[in-house]
């Protein structure tokens, strides 16, 4: 049987699971608030981001800020939240994310992604990869708008 204690102890210098969860929660709250400073504050200065994966690789908080500023320009409202429990392994985490947003034309759109995060020892995001494609984007009917599942803490 594997020695799980030894496997888990190798993550002793990484941020705690509580720090990782708190960073992801702050990131989601800042995106929902369209708070560019709050978003960038969750990232290390040299962070990298691909949203979606296999698109343009963003390097540094300047690129990340510009990405969100452009995205928010195409939205009138956004709700961004975790969709399931956060899986944490040392300095890495993966979690389903759900983005519901309204366009200026009045459409409601949902994007469901699997986001993979890497963190530094200060708990800042150093890498974010958002996995989704055309099959994960839906135009919502009124009855489907902003139905957030209850997630146990």
PDB file of C-alpha atoms in Angstrom:
ATOM      1  CA  UNK A   1       0.000   0.000   0.000  1.00  0.00           C
ATOM      2  CA  UNK A   2       1.376   3.454  -0.870  1.00  0.00           C
ATOM      3  CA  UNK A   3       2.657   5.687   1.926  1.00  0.00           C
ATOM      4  CA  UNK A   4       0.226   8.586   1.570  1.00  0.00           C
ATOM      5  CA  UNK A   5       1.882  10.492   4.436  1.00  0.00           C
ATOM      6  CA  UNK A   6       5.162  10.611   2.535  1.00  0.00           C
ATOM      7  CA  UNK A   7       3.429  11.565  -0.698  1.00  0.00           C
ATOM      8  CA  UNK A   8       1.574  14.445   0.961  1.00  0.00           C
ATOM      9  CA  UNK A   9       4.569  15.677   2.975  1.00  0.00           C
ATOM     10  CA  UNK A  10       6.442  16.634  -0.204  1.00  0.00           C
ATOM     11  CA  UNK A  11       4.027  19.579  -0.475  1.00  0.00           C
ATOM     12  CA  UNK A  12       5.177  21.092   2.835  1.00  0.00           C
ATOM     13  CA  UNK A  13       6.401  24.351   1.223  1.00  0.00           C
ATOM     14  CA  UNK A  14       3.325  24.906  -0.923  1.00  0.00           C
ATOM     15  CA  UNK A  15       0.372  27.099   0.029  1.00  0.00           C
ATOM     16  CA  UNK A  16      -2.130  25.411   2.322  1.00  0.00           C
ATOM     17  CA  UNK A  17      -5.355  24.020   0.847  1.00  0.00           C
ATOM     18  CA  UNK A  18      -7.164  26.829   2.677  1.00  0.00           C
ATOM     19  CA  UNK A  19      -4.953  29.434   0.967  1.00  0.00           C
ATOM     20  CA  UNK A  20      -5.549  27.845  -2.442  1.00  0.00           C
ATOM     21  CA  UNK A  21      -9.319  27.795  -1.925  1.00  0.00           C
ATOM     22  CA  UNK A  22      -9.317  31.383  -0.656  1.00  0.00           C
ATOM     23  CA  UNK A  23      -7.369  32.567  -3.716  1.00  0.00           C
ATOM     24  CA  UNK A  24      -9.768  30.821  -6.106  1.00  0.00           C
ATOM     25  CA  UNK A  25     -12.756  32.251  -4.212  1.00  0.00           C
ATOM     26  CA  UNK A  26     -11.292  35.793  -4.349  1.00  0.00           C
ATOM     27  CA  UNK A  27     -10.536  35.353  -8.054  1.00  0.00           C
ATOM     28  CA  UNK A  28     -14.113  34.235  -8.792  1.00  0.00           C
ATOM     29  CA  UNK A  29     -15.586  37.078  -6.729  1.00  0.00           C
ATOM     30  CA  UNK A  30     -13.388  39.645  -8.489  1.00  0.00           C
ATOM     31  CA  UNK A  31     -14.391  38.333 -11.930  1.00  0.00           C
ATOM     32  CA  UNK A  32     -18.081  38.478 -10.948  1.00  0.00           C
ATOM     33  CA  UNK A  33     -17.592  42.067  -9.759  1.00  0.00           C
ATOM     34  CA  UNK A  34     -15.674  42.951 -12.968  1.00  0.00           C
ATOM     35  CA  UNK A  35     -12.922  44.178 -10.639  1.00  0.00           C
ATOM     36  CA  UNK A  36      -9.725  44.271 -12.703  1.00  0.00           C
ATOM     37  CA  UNK A  37      -7.509  45.195  -9.737  1.00  0.00           C
ATOM     38  CA  UNK A  38      -9.026  42.391  -7.660  1.00  0.00           C
ATOM     39  CA  UNK A  39      -8.428  39.871 -10.445  1.00  0.00           C
ATOM     40  CA  UNK A  40      -4.818  40.891 -11.054  1.00  0.00           C
ATOM     41  CA  UNK A  41      -4.120  40.853  -7.292  1.00  0.00           C
ATOM     42  CA  UNK A  42      -4.637  37.057  -7.295  1.00  0.00           C
ATOM     43  CA  UNK A  43      -1.856  36.492  -9.867  1.00  0.00           C
ATOM     44  CA  UNK A  44       1.926  36.524  -9.547  1.00  0.00           C
ATOM     45  CA  UNK A  45       3.451  39.313 -11.698  1.00  0.00           C
ATOM     46  CA  UNK A  46       4.879  36.769 -14.194  1.00  0.00           C
ATOM     47  CA  UNK A  47       1.782  34.538 -14.293  1.00  0.00           C
ATOM     48  CA  UNK A  48       0.693  32.799 -17.480  1.00  0.00           C
ATOM     49  CA  UNK A  49      -2.885  32.197 -18.565  1.00  0.00           C
ATOM     50  CA  UNK A  50      -4.589  30.367 -21.441  1.00  0.00           C
ATOM     51  CA  UNK A  51      -8.335  30.992 -21.692  1.00  0.00           C
ATOM     52  CA  UNK A  52      -9.247  28.779 -23.431  1.00  0.00           C
ATOM     53  CA  UNK A  53      -6.337  26.348 -23.646  1.00  0.00           C
ATOM     54  CA  UNK A  54      -4.681  26.387 -27.081  1.00  0.00           C
ATOM     55  CA  UNK A  55      -5.576  30.030 -27.615  1.00  0.00           C
ATOM     56  CA  UNK A  56      -3.282  33.015 -27.086  1.00  0.00           C
ATOM     57  CA  UNK A  57      -0.889  32.524 -24.176  1.00  0.00           C
ATOM     58  CA  UNK A  58      -1.083  35.535 -21.871  1.00  0.00           C
ATOM     59  CA  UNK A  59       2.156  36.431 -20.086  1.00  0.00           C
ATOM     60  CA  UNK A  60       2.115  38.612 -16.984  1.00  0.00           C
ATOM     61  CA  UNK A  61      -0.537  40.589 -15.180  1.00  0.00           C
ATOM     62  CA  UNK A  62      -0.612  43.284 -17.876  1.00  0.00           C
ATOM     63  CA  UNK A  63      -1.800  40.772 -20.486  1.00  0.00           C
ATOM     64  CA  UNK A  64      -4.229  39.235 -17.983  1.00  0.00           C
ATOM     65  CA  UNK A  65      -5.711  42.657 -17.137  1.00  0.00           C
ATOM     66  CA  UNK A  66      -6.106  43.472 -20.846  1.00  0.00           C
ATOM     67  CA  UNK A  67      -7.812  40.110 -21.469  1.00  0.00           C
ATOM     68  CA  UNK A  68     -10.413  40.720 -18.772  1.00  0.00           C
ATOM     69  CA  UNK A  69     -10.911  44.376 -19.742  1.00  0.00           C
ATOM     70  CA  UNK A  70     -11.703  43.289 -23.317  1.00  0.00           C
ATOM     71  CA  UNK A  71     -13.983  40.469 -22.144  1.00  0.00           C
ATOM     72  CA  UNK A  72     -15.899  42.774 -19.788  1.00  0.00           C
ATOM     73  CA  UNK A  73     -16.438  45.172 -22.702  1.00  0.00           C
ATOM     74  CA  UNK A  74     -18.623  42.490 -24.320  1.00  0.00           C
ATOM     75  CA  UNK A  75     -20.696  41.881 -21.171  1.00  0.00           C
ATOM     76  CA  UNK A  76     -23.254  43.786 -19.151  1.00  0.00           C
ATOM     77  CA  UNK A  77     -23.255  41.366 -16.211  1.00  0.00           C
ATOM     78  CA  UNK A  78     -21.277  38.271 -15.222  1.00  0.00           C
ATOM     79  CA  UNK A  79     -21.610  35.571 -12.587  1.00  0.00           C
ATOM     80  CA  UNK A  80     -18.476  33.441 -12.278  1.00  0.00           C
ATOM     81  CA  UNK A  81     -18.371  30.655  -9.729  1.00  0.00           C
ATOM     82  CA  UNK A  82     -17.010  27.232  -8.910  1.00  0.00           C
ATOM     83  CA  UNK A  83     -19.111  24.324 -10.132  1.00  0.00           C
ATOM     84  CA  UNK A  84     -18.127  21.447  -7.855  1.00  0.00           C
ATOM     85  CA  UNK A  85     -15.437  20.903  -5.285  1.00  0.00           C
ATOM     86  CA  UNK A  86     -11.907  22.198  -5.717  1.00  0.00           C
ATOM     87  CA  UNK A  87      -9.348  19.402  -6.145  1.00  0.00           C
ATOM     88  CA  UNK A  88      -6.072  20.461  -4.544  1.00  0.00           C
ATOM     89  CA  UNK A  89      -2.733  18.672  -4.857  1.00  0.00           C
ATOM     90  CA  UNK A  90       0.081  20.693  -3.329  1.00  0.00           C
ATOM     91  CA  UNK A  91       0.594  23.812  -5.413  1.00  0.00           C
ATOM     92  CA  UNK A  92      -1.967  22.797  -8.048  1.00  0.00           C
ATOM     93  CA  UNK A  93      -5.751  22.799  -8.134  1.00  0.00           C
ATOM     94  CA  UNK A  94      -8.482  21.933 -10.606  1.00  0.00           C
ATOM     95  CA  UNK A  95     -12.112  22.941 -10.436  1.00  0.00           C
ATOM     96  CA  UNK A  96     -15.108  23.223 -12.698  1.00  0.00           C
ATOM     97  CA  UNK A  97     -16.068  26.849 -13.272  1.00  0.00           C
ATOM     98  CA  UNK A  98     -19.312  28.255 -14.598  1.00  0.00           C
ATOM     99  CA  UNK A  99     -19.553  31.654 -16.248  1.00  0.00           C
ATOM    100  CA  UNK A 100     -23.001  33.139 -16.889  1.00  0.00           C
ATOM    101  CA  UNK A 101     -22.965  36.505 -18.621  1.00  0.00           C
ATOM    102  CA  UNK A 102     -25.294  38.863 -20.437  1.00  0.00           C
ATOM    103  CA  UNK A 103     -24.321  40.494 -23.710  1.00  0.00           C
ATOM    104  CA  UNK A 104     -25.222  44.087 -24.604  1.00  0.00           C
ATOM    105  CA  UNK A 105     -27.719  42.586 -27.096  1.00  0.00           C
ATOM    106  CA  UNK A 106     -29.588  40.906 -24.251  1.00  0.00           C
ATOM    107  CA  UNK A 107     -28.433  37.314 -24.734  1.00  0.00           C
ATOM    108  CA  UNK A 108     -27.540  35.210 -21.704  1.00  0.00           C
ATOM    109  CA  UNK A 109     -24.556  32.913 -22.275  1.00  0.00           C
ATOM    110  CA  UNK A 110     -23.125  30.118 -20.122  1.00  0.00           C
ATOM    111  CA  UNK A 111     -19.562  28.805 -20.434  1.00  0.00           C
ATOM    112  CA  UNK A 112     -18.595  25.713 -18.440  1.00  0.00           C
ATOM    113  CA  UNK A 113     -14.879  25.115 -18.049  1.00  0.00           C
ATOM    114  CA  UNK A 114     -12.392  23.027 -16.126  1.00  0.00           C
ATOM    115  CA  UNK A 115      -9.755  25.387 -14.758  1.00  0.00           C
ATOM    116  CA  UNK A 116      -6.316  24.179 -13.702  1.00  0.00           C
ATOM    117  CA  UNK A 117      -4.357  26.498 -11.400  1.00  0.00           C
ATOM    118  CA  UNK A 118      -0.728  26.498 -10.253  1.00  0.00           C
ATOM    119  CA  UNK A 119       0.309  28.573  -7.216  1.00  0.00           C
ATOM    120  CA  UNK A 120       3.518  29.949  -5.762  1.00  0.00           C
ATOM    121  CA  UNK A 121       4.436  29.707  -2.071  1.00  0.00           C
ATOM    122  CA  UNK A 122       2.641  33.017  -1.410  1.00  0.00           C
ATOM    123  CA  UNK A 123      -0.623  31.560  -2.726  1.00  0.00           C
ATOM    124  CA  UNK A 124      -0.618  33.649  -5.927  1.00  0.00           C
ATOM    125  CA  UNK A 125      -1.692  32.092  -9.220  1.00  0.00           C
ATOM    126  CA  UNK A 126       1.333  31.431 -11.445  1.00  0.00           C
ATOM    127  CA  UNK A 127      -0.528  29.569 -14.184  1.00  0.00           C
ATOM    128  CA  UNK A 128      -4.166  29.205 -15.178  1.00  0.00           C
ATOM    129  CA  UNK A 129      -5.449  26.969 -17.957  1.00  0.00           C
ATOM    130  CA  UNK A 130      -9.169  27.048 -18.773  1.00  0.00           C
ATOM    131  CA  UNK A 131     -10.346  23.963 -20.658  1.00  0.00           C
ATOM    132  CA  UNK A 132     -13.515  24.444 -22.722  1.00  0.00           C
ATOM    133  CA  UNK A 133     -14.698  24.501 -26.299  1.00  0.00           C
ATOM    134  CA  UNK A 134     -17.790  25.109 -28.424  1.00  0.00           C
ATOM    135  CA  UNK A 135     -19.668  22.257 -26.770  1.00  0.00           C
ATOM    136  CA  UNK A 136     -19.307  24.031 -23.409  1.00  0.00           C
ATOM    137  CA  UNK A 137     -20.939  27.301 -24.495  1.00  0.00           C
ATOM    138  CA  UNK A 138     -24.730  27.606 -24.283  1.00  0.00           C
ATOM    139  CA  UNK A 139     -27.239  30.368 -24.995  1.00  0.00           C
ATOM    140  CA  UNK A 140     -29.548  30.287 -21.992  1.00  0.00           C
ATOM    141  CA  UNK A 141     -33.312  30.511 -21.903  1.00  0.00           C
ATOM    142  CA  UNK A 142     -34.751  32.751 -19.177  1.00  0.00           C
ATOM    143  CA  UNK A 143     -35.599  29.735 -17.012  1.00  0.00           C
ATOM    144  CA  UNK A 144     -31.939  28.587 -17.034  1.00  0.00           C
ATOM    145  CA  UNK A 145     -30.336  31.877 -16.072  1.00  0.00           C
ATOM    146  CA  UNK A 146     -28.032  32.002 -13.095  1.00  0.00           C
ATOM    147  CA  UNK A 147     -29.042  28.789 -11.446  1.00  0.00           C
ATOM    148  CA  UNK A 148     -26.122  28.224  -9.099  1.00  0.00           C
ATOM    149  CA  UNK A 149     -25.834  24.815  -7.515  1.00  0.00           C
ATOM    150  CA  UNK A 150     -25.463  24.585  -3.753  1.00  0.00           C
ATOM    151  CA  UNK A 151     -21.915  23.432  -3.049  1.00  0.00           C
ATOM    152  CA  UNK A 152     -21.054  22.169   0.432  1.00  0.00           C
ATOM    153  CA  UNK A 153     -18.172  24.072   2.029  1.00  0.00           C
TER     154      UNK A 153
END
